[in-house]
Amino acid sequence: MTIDGVKRTAQQQISKALKDRT
């Protein structure tokens, strides 16, 4: 997995967590 892939996945998880919180 490339660094870009990891960054993208991490950002997606963060966005999902923020959405769930609201």
C-alpha positions as a Python dict, from the first residue, in 0.01 Angstrom:
ca = {
    (1, 'M'): (0, 0, 0),
    (2, 'T'): (132, 344, -87),
    (3, 'I'): (149, 634, 154),
    (4, 'D'): (-117, 808, -55),
    (5, 'G'): (-348, 512, -12),
    (6, 'V'): (-302, 509, 363),
    (7, 'K'): (-361, 884, 385),
    (8, 'R'): (-678, 855, 180),
    (9, 'T'): (-813, 568, 390),
    (10, 'A'): (-732, 750, 713),
    (11, 'Q'): (-908, 1064, 592),
    (12, 'Q'): (-1216, 862, 495),
    (13, 'Q'): (-1230, 702, 839),
    (14, 'I'): (-1191, 1042, 1007),
    (15, 'S'): (-1469, 1193, 796),
    (16, 'K'): (-1695, 898, 881),
    (17, 'A'): (-1619, 934, 1253),
    (18, 'L'): (-1697, 1305, 1244),
    (19, 'K'): (-2027, 1238, 1063),
    (20, 'D'): (-2125, 972, 1317),
    (21, 'R'): (-2049, 1212, 1601),
    (22, 'T'): (-2281, 1488, 1481),
}
